[in-house]
Short mmCIF file of C-alpha atoms (C1' of nucleotides) and ligand atoms in Angstrom, two decimals:
data_model
loop_
_atom_site.label_atom_id
_atom_site.label_comp_id
_atom_site.label_asym_id
_atom_site.label_seq_id
_atom_site.Cartn_x
_atom_site.Cartn_y
_atom_site.Cartn_z
CA UNK A 26 -2.89 -36.24 -30.74
CA UNK A 27 -1.29 -36.37 -27.34
CA UNK A 28 -1.66 -33.82 -24.98
CA UNK A 29 0.91 -31.03 -25.12
CA UNK A 30 3.02 -30.74 -21.38
CA UNK A 31 2.88 -26.64 -21.28
CA UNK A 32 1.17 -24.20 -23.15
CA UNK A 33 2.25 -23.33 -26.62
CA UNK A 34 3.47 -27.02 -26.88
CA UNK A 35 6.73 -26.99 -25.24
CA UNK A 36 7.59 -27.59 -21.69
CA UNK A 37 9.87 -25.13 -20.10
CA UNK A 38 11.69 -28.30 -18.75
CA UNK A 39 14.17 -29.87 -20.72
CA UNK A 40 15.09 -33.33 -19.71
CA UNK A 41 16.46 -33.86 -15.99
CA UNK A 42 19.69 -34.90 -18.49
CA UNK A 43 19.81 -31.79 -20.14
CA UNK A 44 19.76 -30.02 -16.77
CA UNK A 45 22.61 -31.50 -14.79
CA UNK A 46 25.65 -29.44 -15.09
CA UNK A 47 23.88 -26.45 -16.46
CA UNK A 48 26.74 -23.93 -15.75
CA UNK A 49 24.18 -21.40 -15.16
CA UNK A 50 22.50 -23.18 -12.69
CA UNK A 51 24.83 -21.75 -9.84
CA UNK A 52 25.49 -17.99 -9.61
CA UNK A 53 28.57 -18.24 -7.52
CA UNK A 54 29.10 -15.81 -4.65
CA UNK A 55 25.08 -15.05 -3.90
CA UNK A 56 23.99 -18.62 -3.28
CA UNK A 57 21.16 -17.80 -5.28
CA UNK A 58 20.24 -20.80 -7.83
CA UNK A 59 19.12 -20.18 -11.22
CA UNK A 60 19.16 -22.34 -14.26
CA UNK A 61 16.41 -25.39 -15.56
CA UNK A 62 17.49 -27.31 -12.42
CA UNK A 63 15.65 -24.45 -10.20
CA UNK A 64 12.47 -24.75 -12.26
CA UNK A 65 12.58 -28.20 -11.42
CA UNK A 66 12.77 -27.96 -8.09
CA UNK A 67 9.84 -25.47 -7.87
CA UNK A 68 7.58 -27.73 -9.86
CA UNK A 69 8.64 -30.77 -7.44
CA UNK A 70 7.07 -28.48 -4.62
CA UNK A 71 4.17 -28.25 -6.33
CA UNK A 72 3.74 -31.78 -7.03
CA UNK A 73 4.64 -32.10 -3.37
CA UNK A 74 1.68 -29.97 -2.49
CA UNK A 75 -0.49 -31.42 -4.76
CA UNK A 76 -1.08 -28.73 -6.82
CA UNK A 77 -0.77 -28.86 -10.62
CA UNK A 78 2.15 -27.88 -11.97
CA UNK A 79 0.14 -25.91 -15.26
CA UNK A 80 1.58 -23.60 -18.31
CA UNK A 81 0.75 -20.56 -16.57
CA UNK A 82 2.82 -21.51 -13.46
CA UNK A 83 5.82 -22.92 -15.25
CA UNK A 84 5.77 -19.69 -16.89
CA UNK A 85 5.20 -17.29 -13.84
CA UNK A 86 8.15 -19.25 -11.72
CA UNK A 87 10.16 -18.96 -15.01
CA UNK A 88 9.71 -15.38 -14.90
CA UNK A 89 10.05 -14.76 -11.38
CA UNK A 90 13.53 -16.62 -11.34
CA UNK A 91 15.00 -14.71 -14.33
CA UNK A 92 13.98 -11.67 -12.23
CA UNK A 93 16.78 -10.01 -10.06
CA UNK A 94 14.71 -7.76 -8.23
CA UNK A 95 11.22 -8.03 -6.92
CA UNK A 96 8.41 -7.38 -9.43
CA UNK A 97 4.73 -6.36 -9.80
CA UNK A 98 2.43 -8.46 -10.71
CA UNK A 99 1.85 -6.74 -13.92
CA UNK A 100 5.76 -6.65 -14.67
CA UNK A 101 5.83 -10.40 -14.27
CA UNK A 102 2.57 -10.74 -16.51
CA UNK A 103 4.42 -8.28 -19.04
CA UNK A 104 7.24 -10.26 -19.42
CA UNK A 105 5.29 -13.68 -20.20
CA UNK A 106 4.84 -14.46 -23.76
CA UNK A 107 1.73 -12.64 -24.97
CA UNK A 108 -1.34 -14.07 -24.12
CA UNK A 109 -0.22 -16.93 -22.08
CA UNK A 110 -2.39 -16.19 -19.41
CA UNK A 111 -4.72 -14.04 -17.73
CA UNK A 112 -3.49 -11.48 -15.64
CA UNK A 113 -5.83 -12.67 -12.98
CA UNK A 114 -3.91 -15.99 -13.40
CA UNK A 115 -1.04 -14.29 -11.88
CA UNK A 116 -2.79 -12.67 -9.24
CA UNK A 117 -4.02 -16.17 -8.10
CA UNK A 118 -0.47 -18.00 -8.58
CA UNK A 119 1.45 -15.34 -6.91
CA UNK A 120 -0.81 -15.48 -3.68
CA UNK A 121 -0.58 -19.63 -3.89
CA UNK A 122 3.37 -19.33 -4.34
CA UNK A 123 3.61 -16.91 -1.84
CA UNK A 124 1.37 -19.09 0.84
CA UNK A 125 3.75 -21.98 -0.10
CA UNK A 126 6.78 -19.77 0.78
CA UNK A 127 7.90 -19.87 -2.51
CA UNK A 128 8.09 -16.27 -3.30
CA UNK A 129 8.18 -13.11 -0.72
CA UNK A 130 5.99 -9.97 -1.24
CA UNK A 131 7.24 -6.52 -0.84
CA UNK A 132 5.80 -3.46 -0.66
CA UNK A 133 8.12 -0.37 -1.72
CA UNK A 134 5.05 2.32 -1.20
CA UNK A 135 3.75 2.78 -4.76
CA UNK A 136 0.40 0.92 -5.22
CA UNK A 137 1.22 -2.25 -6.14
CA UNK A 138 3.09 -5.42 -4.29
CA UNK A 139 6.04 -6.56 -5.64
CA UNK A 140 7.38 -10.17 -5.48
CA UNK A 141 10.34 -12.21 -5.59
CA UNK A 142 11.19 -15.54 -5.40
CA UNK A 143 12.33 -17.16 -2.50
CA UNK A 144 16.08 -18.74 -2.78
CA UNK A 145 17.30 -21.33 -0.03
CA UNK A 146 15.05 -23.33 2.35
CA UNK A 147 16.19 -20.41 4.59
CA UNK A 148 14.26 -17.69 3.12
CA UNK A 149 17.06 -15.41 2.40
CA UNK A 150 15.72 -12.75 3.98
CA UNK A 151 16.89 -9.16 2.99
CA UNK A 152 15.78 -5.78 2.14
CA UNK A 153 16.02 -3.06 -0.10
CA UNK A 154 17.42 0.50 -1.08
CA UNK A 155 14.88 2.19 -3.52
CA UNK A 156 15.70 5.14 -5.80
CA UNK A 157 12.84 7.44 -5.25
CA UNK A 158 13.93 9.40 -8.33
CA UNK A 159 14.39 6.34 -10.96
CA UNK A 160 13.18 3.73 -9.18
CA UNK A 161 16.43 1.82 -9.11
CA UNK A 162 16.54 -0.85 -6.79
CA UNK A 163 19.54 -2.09 -5.04
CA UNK A 164 19.86 -5.43 -3.50
CA UNK A 165 20.62 -5.51 0.07
CA UNK A 166 22.43 -9.10 0.88
CA UNK A 167 21.82 -10.05 4.29
CA UNK A 168 19.39 -8.36 7.19
CA UNK A 169 20.96 -6.10 10.27
CA UNK A 170 17.68 -6.01 12.32
CA UNK A 171 17.53 -9.18 13.53
CA UNK A 172 19.02 -8.05 16.61
CA UNK A 173 16.89 -5.05 17.22
CA UNK A 174 13.94 -7.61 16.15
CA UNK A 175 14.52 -9.63 18.73
CA UNK A 176 15.05 -6.70 21.55
CA UNK A 177 11.44 -5.35 20.53
CA UNK A 178 9.79 -8.50 20.67
CA UNK A 179 11.49 -9.42 24.21
CA UNK A 180 10.71 -6.11 25.48
CA UNK A 181 7.14 -5.90 24.80
CA UNK A 182 6.12 -9.71 24.96
CA UNK A 183 5.59 -10.54 21.65
CA UNK A 184 6.17 -13.61 19.63
CA UNK A 185 6.98 -14.74 16.29
CA UNK A 186 7.93 -11.26 15.57
CA UNK A 187 9.21 -10.22 12.04
CA UNK A 188 9.84 -6.96 10.52
CA UNK A 189 9.26 -5.04 7.16
CA UNK A 190 12.01 -2.50 6.41
CA UNK A 191 12.95 -1.23 2.86
CA UNK A 192 15.47 2.10 2.40
CA UNK A 193 14.92 5.10 0.36
CA UNK A 194 16.94 7.56 -1.15
CA UNK A 195 18.90 9.01 -4.28
CA UNK A 196 21.12 6.66 -6.42
CA UNK A 197 24.39 8.28 -7.79
CA UNK A 198 23.21 8.71 -11.30
CA UNK A 199 20.27 10.59 -10.00
CA UNK A 200 22.56 12.82 -8.09
CA UNK A 201 23.55 15.33 -10.74
CA UNK A 202 23.67 18.67 -9.10
CA UNK A 203 20.21 18.49 -7.76
CA UNK A 204 18.62 18.79 -4.10
CA UNK A 205 20.63 17.48 -1.71
CA UNK B 19 -24.70 37.97 13.30
CA UNK B 20 -21.21 37.47 13.23
CA UNK B 21 -19.39 35.01 11.33
CA UNK B 22 -18.40 32.21 13.10
CA UNK B 23 -14.88 31.16 13.02
CA UNK B 24 -15.12 27.52 12.63
CA UNK B 25 -17.54 24.97 11.64
CA UNK B 26 -20.77 24.55 13.37
CA UNK B 27 -20.25 27.96 15.14
CA UNK B 28 -17.44 27.42 17.84
CA UNK B 29 -13.97 27.65 17.42
CA UNK B 30 -12.00 24.73 17.90
CA UNK B 31 -9.53 26.86 19.91
CA UNK B 32 -10.15 28.87 22.73
CA UNK B 33 -8.45 31.94 23.38
CA UNK B 34 -4.79 32.31 23.68
CA UNK B 35 -5.56 33.08 27.56
CA UNK B 36 -7.66 30.30 28.07
CA UNK B 37 -4.62 27.85 26.26
CA UNK B 38 -2.06 29.48 28.72
CA UNK B 39 -0.99 26.99 31.51
CA UNK B 40 -3.56 24.00 30.10
CA UNK B 41 -2.08 21.21 32.25
CA UNK B 42 -3.23 18.86 29.41
CA UNK B 43 -0.48 20.86 26.87
CA UNK B 44 2.52 18.89 27.86
CA UNK B 45 2.38 14.93 28.65
CA UNK B 46 5.99 14.77 30.14
CA UNK B 47 8.11 11.88 29.63
CA UNK B 48 7.25 11.03 25.75
CA UNK B 49 7.61 15.13 24.81
CA UNK B 50 4.68 14.64 22.73
CA UNK B 51 3.01 18.15 22.83
CA UNK B 52 -1.50 17.68 23.11
CA UNK B 53 -3.78 20.42 24.31
CA UNK B 54 -5.31 23.43 22.88
CA UNK B 55 -1.56 25.04 22.47
CA UNK B 56 -0.69 22.24 20.06
CA UNK B 57 -3.60 23.19 17.69
CA UNK B 58 -2.75 26.71 17.88
CA UNK B 59 0.63 25.87 16.63
CA UNK B 60 -0.51 23.60 14.06
CA UNK B 61 -2.82 26.37 12.65
CA UNK B 62 -0.29 28.79 12.69
CA UNK B 63 2.00 26.37 10.27
CA UNK B 64 -1.08 26.53 7.93
CA UNK B 65 -1.06 30.39 7.71
CA UNK B 66 2.61 30.42 7.90
CA UNK B 67 2.55 28.50 4.01
CA UNK B 68 -0.65 30.71 3.37
CA UNK B 69 -2.65 27.83 3.38
CA UNK B 70 -6.39 28.25 4.94
CA UNK B 71 -7.70 27.26 8.46
CA UNK B 72 -10.64 25.89 7.64
CA UNK B 73 -13.04 24.64 9.38
CA UNK B 74 -12.45 20.87 8.28
CA UNK B 75 -8.89 21.37 8.77
CA UNK B 76 -9.20 22.23 11.96
CA UNK B 77 -11.13 19.04 13.12
CA UNK B 78 -9.01 16.71 11.44
CA UNK B 79 -5.95 18.37 13.24
CA UNK B 80 -7.85 17.92 16.32
CA UNK B 81 -8.37 14.22 15.95
CA UNK B 82 -5.21 13.46 14.77
CA UNK B 83 -4.04 15.25 17.75
CA UNK B 84 -5.97 13.15 20.28
CA UNK B 85 -4.71 9.88 18.35
CA UNK B 86 -2.07 7.70 20.27
CA UNK B 87 -1.32 5.52 17.41
CA UNK B 88 -1.46 6.05 13.39
CA UNK B 89 -5.30 6.17 12.15
CA UNK B 90 -6.21 5.55 9.01
CA UNK B 91 -7.94 7.98 6.87
CA UNK B 92 -11.29 6.13 7.22
CA UNK B 93 -10.75 6.23 11.04
CA UNK B 94 -10.18 10.17 11.26
CA UNK B 95 -12.82 10.55 9.53
CA UNK B 96 -15.54 8.25 11.58
CA UNK B 97 -13.95 10.42 14.55
CA UNK B 98 -15.15 13.85 13.51
CA UNK B 99 -18.34 15.12 14.18
CA UNK B 100 -21.27 13.56 11.72
CA UNK B 101 -21.18 15.17 8.51
CA UNK B 102 -18.43 17.75 9.33
CA UNK B 103 -16.82 17.22 6.04
CA UNK B 104 -16.20 14.81 2.98
CA UNK B 105 -14.12 11.73 2.85
CA UNK B 106 -12.43 13.36 0.07
CA UNK B 107 -11.56 16.56 1.97
CA UNK B 108 -9.86 14.40 4.52
CA UNK B 109 -7.82 12.50 1.86
CA UNK B 110 -6.96 15.86 0.50
CA UNK B 111 -6.31 17.73 3.87
CA UNK B 112 -3.88 14.75 4.78
CA UNK B 113 -2.41 14.75 1.42
CA UNK B 114 -1.54 18.73 2.20
CA UNK B 115 -0.40 17.92 5.58
CA UNK B 116 2.03 15.41 4.75
CA UNK B 117 3.19 17.71 2.17
CA UNK B 118 4.08 20.03 5.07
CA UNK B 119 5.62 17.85 6.77
CA UNK B 120 2.88 18.14 10.04
CA UNK B 121 1.77 14.52 9.36
CA UNK B 122 3.65 11.12 8.54
CA UNK B 123 2.57 8.50 6.44
CA UNK B 124 2.46 4.75 7.58
CA UNK B 125 1.81 1.72 5.89
CA UNK B 126 1.43 -1.58 8.28
CA UNK B 127 0.56 -3.87 5.02
CA UNK B 128 -3.10 -3.55 4.65
CA UNK B 129 -4.99 -2.04 2.41
CA UNK B 130 -5.19 1.52 3.74
CA UNK B 131 -2.20 4.34 4.51
CA UNK B 132 -2.30 5.61 8.23
CA UNK B 133 -1.50 9.17 9.44
CA UNK B 134 0.23 10.51 12.56
CA UNK B 135 0.71 13.90 13.66
CA UNK B 136 4.58 14.78 13.66
CA UNK B 137 5.62 15.80 16.90
CA UNK B 138 8.79 18.26 17.42
CA UNK B 139 10.38 19.95 14.72
CA UNK B 140 12.96 16.82 14.20
CA UNK B 141 9.84 14.88 13.18
CA UNK B 142 9.97 12.33 16.10
CA UNK B 143 10.82 9.60 13.82
CA UNK B 144 9.86 6.11 15.54
CA UNK B 145 8.51 2.70 14.52
CA UNK B 146 5.74 0.46 15.22
CA UNK B 147 5.18 -3.41 16.59
CA UNK B 148 2.00 -4.27 15.23
CA UNK B 149 0.06 -7.61 16.63
CA UNK B 150 -0.99 -9.39 13.38
CA UNK B 151 -3.69 -11.22 15.63
CA UNK B 152 -5.61 -8.22 17.23
CA UNK B 153 -4.20 -5.21 15.30
CA UNK B 154 -2.89 -3.68 18.97
CA UNK B 155 -0.27 -1.17 17.93
CA UNK B 156 2.77 -0.30 19.99
CA UNK B 157 4.65 3.03 19.73
CA UNK B 158 8.16 2.07 19.57
CA UNK B 159 9.98 5.30 20.84
CA UNK B 160 13.10 6.14 19.05
CA UNK B 161 14.80 4.42 16.16
CA UNK B 162 17.72 1.94 16.15
CA UNK B 163 17.98 1.86 12.08
CA UNK B 164 19.91 5.28 11.72
CA UNK B 165 23.31 3.81 12.10
CA UNK B 166 22.58 1.01 9.32
CA UNK B 167 21.06 3.72 7.16
CA UNK B 168 24.21 5.52 6.85
CA UNK B 169 26.30 2.79 6.45
CA UNK B 170 23.90 1.49 3.82
CA UNK B 171 23.56 4.88 2.08
CA UNK B 172 27.38 5.46 2.34
CA UNK B 173 27.99 1.76 0.73
CA UNK B 174 25.99 2.40 -2.13
CA UNK B 175 26.62 6.34 -2.86
CA UNK B 176 22.82 7.00 -2.06
CA UNK B 177 22.16 10.45 -0.43
CA UNK B 178 18.99 11.30 1.31
CA UNK B 179 18.60 8.10 2.26
CA UNK B 180 15.22 7.21 4.76
CA UNK B 181 13.90 4.24 5.64
CA UNK B 182 10.68 2.33 6.54
CA UNK B 183 10.66 -0.28 9.52
CA UNK B 184 7.99 -2.00 11.08
CA UNK B 185 7.60 -5.20 12.92
CA UNK B 186 4.84 -7.64 13.03
CA UNK B 187 3.98 -10.37 15.62
CA UNK B 188 1.55 -11.57 18.34
CA UNK B 189 1.16 -9.68 21.55
CA UNK B 190 1.24 -11.26 24.69
CA UNK B 191 -3.00 -11.16 24.88
CA UNK B 192 -3.21 -13.09 21.79
CA UNK B 193 -0.60 -15.40 23.20
CA UNK B 194 -3.38 -17.84 24.70
CA UNK B 195 -2.01 -21.03 23.78
CA UNK B 196 -2.30 -20.46 20.00
CA UNK B 197 0.22 -21.28 17.41
CA UNK B 198 3.80 -20.25 18.58
"C1'" DT C 2 -9.70 -43.19 -21.69
"C1'" DT C 3 -12.20 -41.79 -17.66
"C1'" DG C 4 -13.61 -39.13 -13.46
"C1'" DT C 5 -12.53 -36.36 -10.06
"C1'" DT C 6 -10.26 -32.17 -8.62
"C1'" DT C 7 -7.90 -28.04 -9.25
"C1'" DT C 8 -7.43 -24.05 -12.30
"C1'" DT C 9 -8.12 -21.09 -15.88
"C1'" DG C 10 -10.28 -17.28 -18.28
"C1'" DC C 11 -13.76 -13.78 -18.31
"C1'" DA C 12 -16.76 -10.41 -16.34
"C1'" DA C 13 -18.27 -7.94 -12.43
"C1'" DG C 14 -17.06 -6.31 -7.80
"C1'" DT C 15 -14.72 -4.38 -4.28
"C1'" DC C 16 -12.00 -0.51 -1.83
"C1'" DA C 17 -8.44 2.81 -1.54
"C1'" DT C 18 -7.25 6.73 -3.30
"C1'" DT C 19 -7.67 9.98 -6.98
"C1'" DT C 20 -9.90 13.72 -10.03
"C1'" DG C 21 -12.96 17.22 -12.76
"C1'" DC C 22 -15.69 20.81 -11.59
"C1'" DA C 23 -19.02 23.96 -10.03
"C1'" DA C 24 -20.48 25.91 -5.70
"C1'" DC C 25 -18.33 28.27 -1.88
"C1'" DT C 26 -15.50 31.44 1.94
"C1'" DA C 27 -10.98 32.50 4.28
"C1'" DG C 28 -8.45 36.10 4.40
"C1'" DA C 29 -6.07 40.15 1.84
"C1'" DG C 30 -7.22 44.57 0.25
"C1'" DT C 31 -10.23 48.56 -0.08
"C1'" DA D 6 -18.19 46.48 6.54
"C1'" DC D 7 -17.59 45.25 1.82
"C1'" DT D 8 -15.35 43.38 -2.22
"C1'" DC D 9 -12.49 40.26 -4.68
"C1'" DT D 10 -9.80 36.25 -5.54
"C1'" DA D 11 -6.91 32.35 -4.60
"C1'" DG D 12 -7.31 28.42 -2.48
"C1'" DT D 13 -11.33 24.78 -0.50
"C1'" DT D 14 -14.66 21.60 -0.45
"C1'" DG D 15 -18.55 18.42 -2.09
"C1'" DC D 16 -20.46 15.46 -4.86
"C1'" DA D 17 -19.57 11.92 -8.69
"C1'" DA D 18 -17.37 9.80 -11.54
"C1'" DA D 19 -12.91 7.61 -12.39
"C1'" DT D 20 -8.72 5.06 -11.73
"C1'" DG D 21 -5.98 0.87 -10.61
"C1'" DA D 22 -4.74 -2.79 -7.74
"C1'" DC D 23 -6.56 -7.04 -6.35
"C1'" DT D 24 -10.69 -10.06 -5.23
"C1'" DT D 25 -14.41 -13.06 -6.48
"C1'" DG D 26 -18.22 -15.85 -9.04
"C1'" DC D 27 -19.05 -18.99 -12.53
"C1'" DA D 28 -18.57 -22.17 -16.41
"C1'" DA D 29 -15.42 -24.22 -19.51
"C1'" DA D 30 -10.60 -26.59 -19.77
"C1'" DA D 31 -7.00 -28.78 -18.12
"C1'" DA D 32 -3.87 -31.84 -14.86
"C1'" DC D 33 -3.26 -36.14 -13.34
"C1'" DA D 34 -4.65 -40.39 -10.61
"C1'" DA D 35 -6.99 -44.61 -11.44
MN1 MN E 22 15.19 -8.55 -3.26
MN1 MN E 23 3.60 5.93 16.24
ZN1 ZN E 24 15.68 -8.29 8.07
ZN1 ZN E 25 13.98 4.37 11.77
#
DNA sequence: TTGTTTTTGCAAGTCATTTGCAACTAGAGT
DNA sequence: ACTCTAGTTGCAAATGACTTGCAAAAACAA
């Protein structure tokens, strides 16, 4: 019997032909790229750094790819077909992907780290608005802190300055006559 | 023998007379208030909310009062006279103080939360610049994100919006010919 | 197919923070 | 000054996110 390419016998990636022209590949406006093509790009990145394209990794990337908001390790794990891989593998894979710059880590203050697939070679730096009542997350396109970052760096003689910024508040749906 | 006001026999607070005019009470320029007077104000806040002014709490407030940068629970604990109270008590006290708005919590991304005494009834909202190489912390006076906070809140219909913002980079002393 | 390197699963460990509970006080009342 | 009680504390144990050790399993180049 031949070795199956992924876990469960079927590869998540179809043929290149199948992917070409996939209407879901580009979600206009946002610049985000979804669909199989994206997944292939991702696995290529793995190969390029001589990391193995394994079943668990493909599944994890596929889950991340479909998430519109940063997800915790447990959330990613929960979204994978049951028993597909160990929780620890998700931790390890995420660490690898983060190190490769393929995913970005976010911290919303609750105990668990959240991860989002990086789109575009620029990094797609952006921030979030989180509802403290229902945990709804709003993706804030672009960043408005670049200037102050440069100012802070220059004023204090720091190099390679980056920043972490998140907003918290009460979303419209949670404002029904409660605390102001 | 009379009951000692604090732990260890001596109260951290002297008499009001002793405190009045303490030259260390006001550190001009920053608006931060230090010295015994500040400590008395703090204990008053506890009494005002019918929380008990206990030995451990006085010690913890005293340690926080002398810290120029946000400190972790363990750091605060380490700065207290040996065996003065349990680590758990520091956790619980910090939680209480945070709830009362007397201390503010910060998260620099390393596993442990950091706390800083809130100065001024306004809250003294500000941010930090942390060296990713030596952990040096720079206190950034004032906040430059208020406008964008309002914009983000308005644009998304959120109320009571706040933000968390910290900068990370390599400080001058750590820039000796290393990575740029 | 084989051999070498990387990955994975599972168990166990680390570390910050929380919780259960009985013993203990600060502060109010007497 | 003495009593009472709600609020506190210490100690042990629990929780939860995340990491690590190790042998079995899989990827992929030769
Ligand atoms: Mn996002
Ligand atoms: Mn500060
Ligand atoms: Zn930004
Ligand atoms: Zn701010």
